[in-house]
Amino acid sequence: MNTVRRDFLKGIAAVPFLGYFAFAFKENINKEISAKSKNLYETLKIRQLDAPGAKLLPPTGNDGNRLRIGLVGNGWRGEQLLKSLGYVHPEFIKQNTVDGKFTKRLQDFLDQEDLNIEFAGVCDTFDVRVQRGVEISTGGLGPGGKTNTSAPAKVFPSYREMVDSDEIDAILIATPDHTHTQIAIAAAKAGKHVYLEKPMTHSIEEAVELKKVIKSTGVVFQLGHENRQQMSFKIARELYQKGVLGDVSIVQTFTNRNTVFGAWIRDDAFDHKLGNRDNIDWKEFLAGAPWHEFDRKRYFSWQRYSDYGTSVTGNDFSHRYDCVNQILELGIPETVVALGGQHYYKTHGDMPDVLSAVFHYPKRKLTMTYDCSLKNSIYRQSKILGSEASMDVDRAIMLYKDGNSERYADIQANPSDPMYYYEPNTGIDAISSATSQAYIKGGYGPTYIDGKVIDATLLHLKEWIDAIRGHGKTSCNIDVGFEEAVTFNLANLAYVNKKPVIWDSVNEKAIVG
Amino acid sequence: MKRGKIEHSYSDWQVFALTFLRVLIGWHFLYEGLVKIYTPGWTAKGYLLGSAGPFALLFKSMAQSEFILNLVDLFNEWGLVLIGLSLFIGLFSKPSKIIGIVLLSLYYLAYPPFPGLGENINVEGNYWIVNKNLIEIAALILLSVFPSSFVTGFDRFLTSAKKKEKYDKQKEILQT
C-alpha cells in the first residue's frame, strides 16, 4: 500500500505547480495582455486614423482619352518613368523570361495598372539614349495585355520641336537641373501638361518665373517627388495634425552615402562609356550655362557641377524636405545658414561632400537641419522632435513618447521603445546596392494602398494623368514645388556665400548677408 | 549493466533536475500558448511577414494565404498549450517534446541569429547562431533522451508494469 501511495505521489509531483500556475495566471495574463494590446488609438489619444483607409482611383483611361506623352531626357530616371507608364526595353522582357516563363519582376510589370497612354515622342542630347527610347516604345509586352508594337516613338531633334508638335499632349522632363525651367516653360506655353523631375529649378529666379507661367497657362503640373504617394508620410501627416507629436521644435534630415556612384560620379556608370563628342549634342546640353569645352565628366556627372546641377541639396535634400514638408507644411524658411566643403571627391565639379545647413522657421517655432556626408553611409530616417513624442519617418514610422510628455504620462512605454510602429508589407525583391536600399527605405519605392503594393512613381504619374483627364489634383503642384526649389536654393546660396540668407517672401527674393 | 539502461536508474537529484527542467519548459510553452489564446485577434501574421534570413520567403508566403495562416495560428495557440500541459504533468511527454522541437525550430528559422541580417523589431538580445530558441531545443532533446515523466509524471501510470518492474529491480541492484 505504501509503495503504491508513494508511486502515485511521485507521478503527480508536478501537479501542485500546475495548480499554482492555474490559480495565478489569470490575473497576470490579463494585465500583460491589456498592456500589450492597449488600443492603438487610445494610446495615441486620437479617435481614428483615416489615411490607411485611402482608396485608389479606378483607371481613368478609355478609348477616347489616350494620352500621347513625349519624354525629354531618356536617362536612368527617364527609363524608370517609362516603365511606370507601361513601357520597357525588349532586353528587359528577354532577361526576365526564363524557359518561356515570366519572372516575378516581369509579371509585376505586366500586372501594373495600364494608364492608357502612348509613348509618342522622345528627345535626348545623347544619341544612344534616343535610340534606346525608340526601342522601348516598341518593346513588346505591356500592362493590361497590350503589346507596345505599334508606331515607334517619334524622335524630335530637341524639346522645342516636341512641345510645338500636335502629336504630343503632355511631356515628361527628366533632364539635367539647369534645363528644367526652360523646357517646362516652353511646354506650358505650348499648352502641354508637364511632369517635371525633381528638383524643380536650378535657381530661385527660375522658380519664381516657372510658378508664374504654370499658373497663367493652367496646364496640369506635377513635380516628381513620388514620395507624395507614400502611405507612411500620409499617416505621419495625420498623426501630426491630430496632435500626436505636440509642439514640433526640431526637424532633422540627412543624406549619408559612401560610394563614388552615390557621390554622383557617373562617367562610366550605365551605358555612359559609349558617349563621345560625336553622339552627344554638347551645345544643346549646355543650354543657358556658361560655355565650356566638351567634357565627358561634365556631361555624365553633371550633378556635381553647379553650372548644371543643384548640389547635394537639390539631389537629395529636396527629397527629404518634400517628405517633411508634406507632413508638417513647413513652407519656406525665413533664414538659412549652411557650412561645409568639397573635401573628398575633388576630381569632379564643385559640389560639397560634407554639408550642414540650418533652416529657421520662427513663426513655427522650430528649426530644420540637414546633415550630409558622402563619406559615411549610416542610415538615418528623418526625425521630427515634438514636445509629446518624437517620430522617425521614412517608408516606416516609429513613434517614441517623450520622457516628459504630459499627453502620454499614463503610457508605460519606455521612451526608447517605439509606442507606435508602422511598416507596410511591400514584399520587395532583394535589393542590391546601398543606394537603392536607401531609396526603398526612404519611401521612394513601393508603397501600400488599398490593399495593394504599388510603386510610388506609378501612383505619382497616375495622379498627374488622372488630373489631366479631370479627376482630382496633383499633390506635388507648383506651390509645393516652389517651396522645395526656394528652400534648397537658399541653402546653396548660404553655402556658396558663407553667409546667412534671408527669404523676402513679399518680393520673392533671397537676401544674402 | 548496459549503458542504454542508465536512465532507469537516476539518482533522486537527477530525477529532480530533469523534472525541474521539464516543468519549466512546460510552464513557458503553456504561458506562451495561453497569452496567444487570450489576446483578442492574435495572429502570427506580423511575425511571419517580418521573417528574415534564408527561409524568410517561405514564412512570408505562409502569411499570404488565409487558410494557411489560420492553420498556423491554431497550431501555435493550441500546440503550445498542449505541449506545455503535457510537459508540465508529464503525460505523453515523448511526442510532445518532438512536436515542441519542431515548433521551436520553426521559430528559430523564422528569425535566425545569423550575421548580416540586421536589426529586427521582433527579436531582442544579442545572439550569434545560438539564441534562446536553440537552447530550448537542446533542452528538449536532452529531456527526450533522459525522460523523467515515467518517474514524476502521469506517464508513470501508463508505463507498463513490466517496465516499472525492470526499473525497480535495477534500482534495487544499484542500491545494493
XYZ file of C-alpha atoms in Angstrom, chain A residues 71-493:
423
model
C 9.816 62.239 -72.945
C 12.577 64.825 -72.770
C 15.662 63.131 -71.386
C 15.667 59.341 -71.534
C 18.379 58.763 -68.957
C 18.283 56.480 -65.966
C 15.289 58.242 -64.456
C 13.541 58.727 -67.783
C 13.594 55.000 -68.361
C 12.127 54.377 -64.892
C 9.284 56.757 -65.694
C 8.613 54.870 -68.920
C 8.404 51.602 -67.038
C 5.766 53.059 -64.730
C 3.916 54.231 -67.824
C 3.938 50.682 -69.181
C 6.954 50.657 -71.491
C 10.123 48.605 -71.053
C 13.031 47.720 -73.293
C 12.808 44.344 -75.114
C 16.029 43.441 -73.303
C 14.143 43.571 -70.003
C 11.495 41.218 -71.295
C 14.130 38.843 -72.631
C 16.127 38.847 -69.396
C 13.002 38.195 -67.369
C 11.659 35.329 -69.427
C 13.180 32.052 -68.314
C 12.144 28.894 -70.194
C 9.083 30.657 -71.551
C 8.015 31.741 -68.062
C 7.966 35.294 -66.724
C 9.936 36.222 -63.642
C 8.108 37.906 -60.782
C 9.625 41.213 -61.813
C 8.210 40.971 -65.333
C 4.894 39.626 -64.083
C 4.630 42.567 -61.647
C 5.242 44.926 -64.562
C 2.565 43.254 -66.672
C 0.131 43.324 -63.742
C 0.568 47.045 -63.025
C -2.231 49.430 -63.937
C -2.404 50.328 -67.612
C -2.527 54.124 -67.589
C -3.711 54.149 -71.193
C -1.035 56.407 -72.581
C 1.073 56.279 -75.690
C 4.806 56.863 -75.541
C 4.664 59.073 -78.601
C 7.896 61.055 -78.709
C 11.419 61.198 -77.365
C 14.376 63.520 -77.407
C 17.755 63.417 -75.702
C 21.121 65.059 -76.212
C 22.777 61.608 -76.215
C 22.040 59.615 -79.402
C 22.448 56.255 -77.650
C 19.590 57.146 -75.310
C 17.388 58.393 -78.156
C 17.833 55.057 -79.904
C 17.068 53.200 -76.693
C 13.924 55.263 -76.231
C 12.700 54.246 -79.676
C 13.421 50.599 -78.853
C 11.467 50.929 -75.594
C 8.484 52.430 -77.419
C 8.114 49.234 -79.442
C 9.373 46.984 -76.671
C 6.671 44.372 -76.946
C 4.728 43.364 -73.860
C 2.991 45.890 -71.656
C 0.433 46.041 -68.833
C -3.234 45.401 -69.495
C -2.440 42.672 -72.033
C -1.416 45.184 -74.658
C 1.620 44.984 -76.845
C 3.688 48.069 -77.496
C 4.433 47.229 -81.079
C 2.578 49.944 -82.953
C 4.287 53.070 -84.250
C 7.654 53.776 -82.649
C 8.049 56.979 -80.626
C 8.792 59.933 -82.863
C 12.315 61.288 -82.487
C 12.425 65.056 -82.009
C 15.701 66.936 -82.528
C 15.029 68.907 -79.319
C 12.306 69.708 -76.792
C 11.378 72.810 -78.830
C 10.031 70.759 -81.735
C 8.398 68.371 -79.299
C 6.396 70.988 -77.388
C 5.264 72.539 -80.679
C 4.105 69.217 -82.090
C 0.389 68.485 -82.241
C 1.210 64.804 -81.877
C 2.063 65.307 -78.197
C -0.393 66.084 -75.365
C 1.884 66.096 -72.347
C 5.578 65.852 -71.586
C 7.861 64.298 -69.021
C 11.039 66.193 -68.256
C 13.934 64.162 -66.843
C 16.900 66.288 -67.884
C 19.785 67.965 -66.004
C 18.520 70.529 -63.477
C 19.708 73.633 -65.328
C 17.391 72.876 -68.242
C 14.219 72.151 -66.223
C 12.807 75.660 -66.266
C 13.296 76.464 -69.942
C 11.754 73.175 -71.053
C 8.852 73.335 -68.581
C 8.075 76.935 -69.537
C 8.194 76.182 -73.265
C 5.890 73.201 -72.749
C 3.407 75.094 -70.575
C 3.288 77.974 -73.030
C 2.557 75.482 -75.806
C -0.298 74.094 -73.709
C 1.397 70.802 -72.880
C 0.906 69.324 -69.421
C 4.143 68.911 -67.503
C 5.593 66.190 -65.290
C 8.912 67.605 -64.131
C 11.536 65.571 -62.338
C 12.867 66.929 -59.070
C 14.481 69.246 -58.047
C 12.225 71.811 -59.602
C 14.592 74.562 -60.696
C 18.270 75.490 -60.775
C 17.714 78.850 -59.074
C 15.177 80.865 -57.103
C 14.636 83.266 -60.008
C 13.715 80.338 -62.225
C 11.291 79.050 -59.590
C 9.532 82.429 -59.464
C 9.266 82.513 -63.239
C 8.088 78.928 -63.609
C 5.405 79.377 -60.964
C 4.089 82.403 -62.830
C 3.948 80.581 -66.162
C 2.367 77.387 -64.811
C -0.321 79.409 -63.031
C -1.067 81.604 -66.026
C -1.231 78.772 -68.571
C -3.250 76.422 -66.332
C -1.539 73.252 -67.533
C -1.515 70.297 -65.134
C 1.835 70.298 -63.366
C 3.369 67.596 -61.229
C 6.819 67.754 -59.678
C 8.439 64.318 -59.487
C 8.548 63.789 -55.726
C 6.883 60.403 -55.810
C 7.213 60.172 -52.030
C 3.983 62.212 -52.007
C 2.294 58.859 -52.670
C 3.982 57.035 -49.796
C 1.479 55.892 -47.177
C 3.844 56.420 -44.250
C 4.029 60.164 -44.932
C 0.265 60.418 -45.202
C -0.112 58.666 -41.859
C 2.640 60.799 -40.331
C 0.865 63.933 -41.544
C -2.387 62.845 -39.956
C -0.648 61.913 -36.694
C 0.952 65.359 -36.574
C -2.276 67.158 -37.377
C -4.095 65.230 -34.660
C -1.597 66.439 -32.082
C 0.255 63.187 -31.503
C 3.641 64.939 -31.623
C 2.739 68.079 -29.688
C 4.794 71.190 -30.485
C 7.469 70.395 -33.031
C 10.694 72.238 -32.294
C 13.293 70.396 -34.388
C 13.172 68.587 -37.715
C 16.268 66.656 -38.791
C 17.033 65.446 -42.283
C 20.035 63.550 -43.561
C 21.992 62.279 -46.541
C 24.596 59.603 -45.960
C 26.404 57.865 -48.786
C 29.835 56.396 -49.126
C 30.321 55.307 -52.722
C 31.609 57.019 -55.828
C 28.327 56.316 -57.584
C 26.413 57.635 -54.576
C 28.521 60.793 -54.794
C 27.095 61.253 -58.297
C 30.358 60.462 -60.126
C 28.918 58.536 -63.036
C 31.187 58.977 -66.048
C 31.371 55.229 -66.571
C 28.107 54.109 -64.995
C 25.255 52.620 -67.047
C 25.988 52.991 -70.780
C 27.950 56.208 -70.326
C 31.146 54.682 -71.718
C 29.502 54.845 -75.134
C 29.326 58.627 -75.022
C 31.641 60.782 -77.100
C 31.838 64.119 -78.913
C 30.036 62.691 -81.954
C 26.960 61.209 -80.311
C 26.365 63.923 -77.721
C 24.741 67.241 -78.590
C 27.017 69.263 -76.320
C 25.642 72.671 -77.210
C 22.079 71.614 -76.537
C 23.200 70.144 -73.207
C 24.908 73.385 -72.151
C 21.759 75.360 -72.934
C 21.997 78.607 -70.938
C 25.020 77.522 -68.878
C 28.421 79.217 -69.334
C 30.414 77.953 -72.321
C 32.828 75.111 -71.696
C 34.715 72.747 -73.992
C 33.239 69.248 -74.437
C 33.893 67.242 -71.286
C 32.534 63.722 -70.630
C 32.823 64.286 -66.892
C 30.667 67.372 -67.028
C 28.121 65.646 -69.225
C 27.684 62.402 -67.311
C 28.406 63.644 -63.789
C 26.566 66.933 -64.295
C 25.018 66.764 -60.831
C 28.409 67.676 -59.361
C 28.802 70.909 -61.339
C 26.922 73.976 -60.127
C 26.647 75.116 -63.765
C 24.149 72.286 -64.325
C 23.316 70.593 -61.041
C 21.940 71.794 -57.732
C 24.412 70.176 -55.302
C 23.575 67.627 -52.626
C 20.678 69.814 -51.562
C 18.933 69.593 -54.925
C 19.975 65.983 -55.469
C 18.912 64.553 -52.155
C 17.839 67.066 -49.520
C 14.988 68.100 -51.833
C 13.555 64.574 -51.326
C 13.872 64.675 -47.548
C 12.485 68.189 -47.436
C 9.451 67.291 -49.506
C 8.768 64.364 -47.153
C 8.771 66.520 -44.034
C 7.074 69.389 -45.861
C 4.104 67.200 -46.686
C 3.870 66.083 -43.065
C 4.315 69.499 -41.426
C 3.532 72.004 -44.228
C 6.691 73.882 -43.344
C 6.904 76.043 -46.429
C 9.902 78.320 -46.918
C 12.237 79.128 -44.008
C 12.956 82.728 -43.003
C 16.707 82.321 -42.593
C 19.176 79.679 -43.729
C 22.811 79.083 -42.828
C 24.993 76.377 -44.305
C 28.606 75.309 -43.915
C 30.602 72.554 -45.490
C 33.108 71.837 -48.174
C 34.301 69.707 -51.019
C 36.835 67.699 -49.064
C 36.867 64.221 -50.543
C 35.754 63.995 -54.166
C 37.875 66.685 -55.777
C 38.124 65.302 -59.303
C 34.662 66.385 -60.352
C 32.966 69.726 -60.159
C 32.375 71.992 -57.190
C 29.824 70.106 -55.115
C 30.319 69.880 -51.333
C 30.541 66.372 -49.931
C 30.183 67.470 -46.321
C 27.410 69.932 -45.597
C 25.332 71.033 -42.637
C 22.505 73.504 -43.079
C 20.045 75.032 -40.624
C 16.671 76.403 -41.687
C 14.870 78.656 -39.224
C 11.081 78.902 -39.098
C 10.421 81.449 -36.331
C 6.668 81.525 -36.906
C 6.578 77.762 -36.486
C 8.956 77.987 -33.505
C 11.274 75.376 -34.992
C 14.432 74.774 -36.931
C 15.046 72.148 -39.567
C 18.559 70.807 -40.020
C 20.177 68.965 -42.883
C 23.361 66.941 -42.443
C 25.071 65.399 -45.431
C 28.159 63.247 -45.649
C 29.248 61.449 -48.785
C 31.942 59.651 -46.785
C 29.713 57.749 -44.390
C 26.752 55.585 -45.202
C 24.945 55.239 -41.889
C 21.214 55.075 -42.483
C 19.179 57.774 -40.755
C 15.474 58.408 -41.058
C 14.157 61.935 -40.938
C 13.340 62.843 -37.360
C 10.586 65.096 -36.115
C 11.009 66.081 -32.486
C 7.864 67.168 -30.669
C 7.061 68.067 -27.094
C 4.948 64.937 -26.641
C 6.632 62.451 -28.944
C 9.434 62.027 -31.470
C 8.967 60.433 -34.847
C 11.414 58.602 -37.101
C 9.892 58.586 -40.533
C 10.742 57.046 -43.875
C 8.621 54.337 -45.501
C 8.070 53.223 -41.943
C 7.134 55.240 -38.891
C 8.484 54.808 -35.407
C 6.949 56.962 -32.733
C 8.589 57.382 -29.331
C 6.885 59.067 -26.415
C 8.794 61.912 -24.837
C 10.156 61.154 -21.374
C 8.466 64.276 -20.011
C 5.320 64.064 -22.072
C 2.073 65.050 -20.398
C -0.128 63.605 -23.096
C 1.372 60.152 -22.632
C 2.116 60.380 -18.884
C -0.090 57.336 -18.298
C 1.522 55.212 -21.017
C 4.019 52.800 -19.558
C 6.164 52.609 -22.710
C 9.866 53.160 -22.314
C 10.868 56.300 -24.274
C 13.488 54.222 -26.073
C 10.907 51.708 -27.369
C 8.527 52.836 -30.099
C 4.959 53.148 -28.878
C 3.691 53.117 -32.435
C 5.230 51.334 -35.370
C 4.052 51.321 -38.970
C 5.698 49.431 -41.760
C 3.807 48.273 -44.799
C 4.481 44.842 -46.155
C 5.665 45.530 -49.646
C 7.276 42.183 -50.456
C 10.219 43.770 -52.204
C 12.742 41.675 -54.093
C 16.263 41.533 -52.785
C 17.853 44.907 -53.336
C 21.458 45.027 -54.396
C 23.177 48.331 -53.837
C 23.363 50.557 -50.788
C 21.959 53.477 -52.777
C 18.916 51.503 -53.878
C 18.354 50.153 -50.367
C 18.304 53.700 -49.061
C 15.929 54.577 -51.911
C 13.435 51.890 -50.920
C 13.764 52.571 -47.193
C 13.452 56.281 -47.777
C 9.978 55.726 -49.166
C 10.661 56.373 -52.849
C 9.985 52.788 -53.943
C 6.809 50.778 -53.478
C 4.017 51.814 -51.166
C 0.943 50.118 -49.773
C -2.517 51.462 -50.520
C -5.999 49.998 -50.794
C -4.634 46.520 -50.025
C -2.108 46.648 -52.849
C 1.615 47.150 -53.184
C 2.251 49.740 -55.891
C 5.312 51.628 -56.970
C 5.122 55.213 -55.753
C 6.344 56.568 -59.109
C 3.475 54.851 -60.915
C 0.980 56.368 -58.473
C 2.561 59.772 -58.892
C 2.316 59.589 -62.688
C -1.214 58.199 -62.382
C -2.199 61.158 -60.231
C -0.887 63.544 -62.902
C -2.578 61.665 -65.760
C -5.868 61.393 -63.837
C -5.735 65.136 -63.150
C -5.194 65.823 -66.873
C -8.339 63.755 -67.507
C -10.201 65.895 -64.986
C -10.068 63.578 -61.998
C -8.548 65.069 -58.867
C -5.495 67.262 -58.483
C -1.745 66.735 -58.423
C -0.245 66.576 -54.937
C 3.201 67.918 -55.832
C 1.859 71.014 -57.542
C 3.638 74.217 -58.455
C 3.113 75.755 -54.991
C 4.827 72.984 -53.051
C 7.362 72.689 -55.864
C 8.108 76.373 -55.368
C 8.668 75.795 -51.639
C 11.066 72.955 -52.452
C 13.041 74.936 -55.034
C 13.364 78.063 -52.895
C 14.293 76.172 -49.721
C 17.189 74.141 -51.124
C 18.413 77.021 -53.281
C 18.575 79.226 -50.160
C 20.890 76.632 -48.605
C 23.047 76.624 -51.732
C 23.325 80.407 -51.611
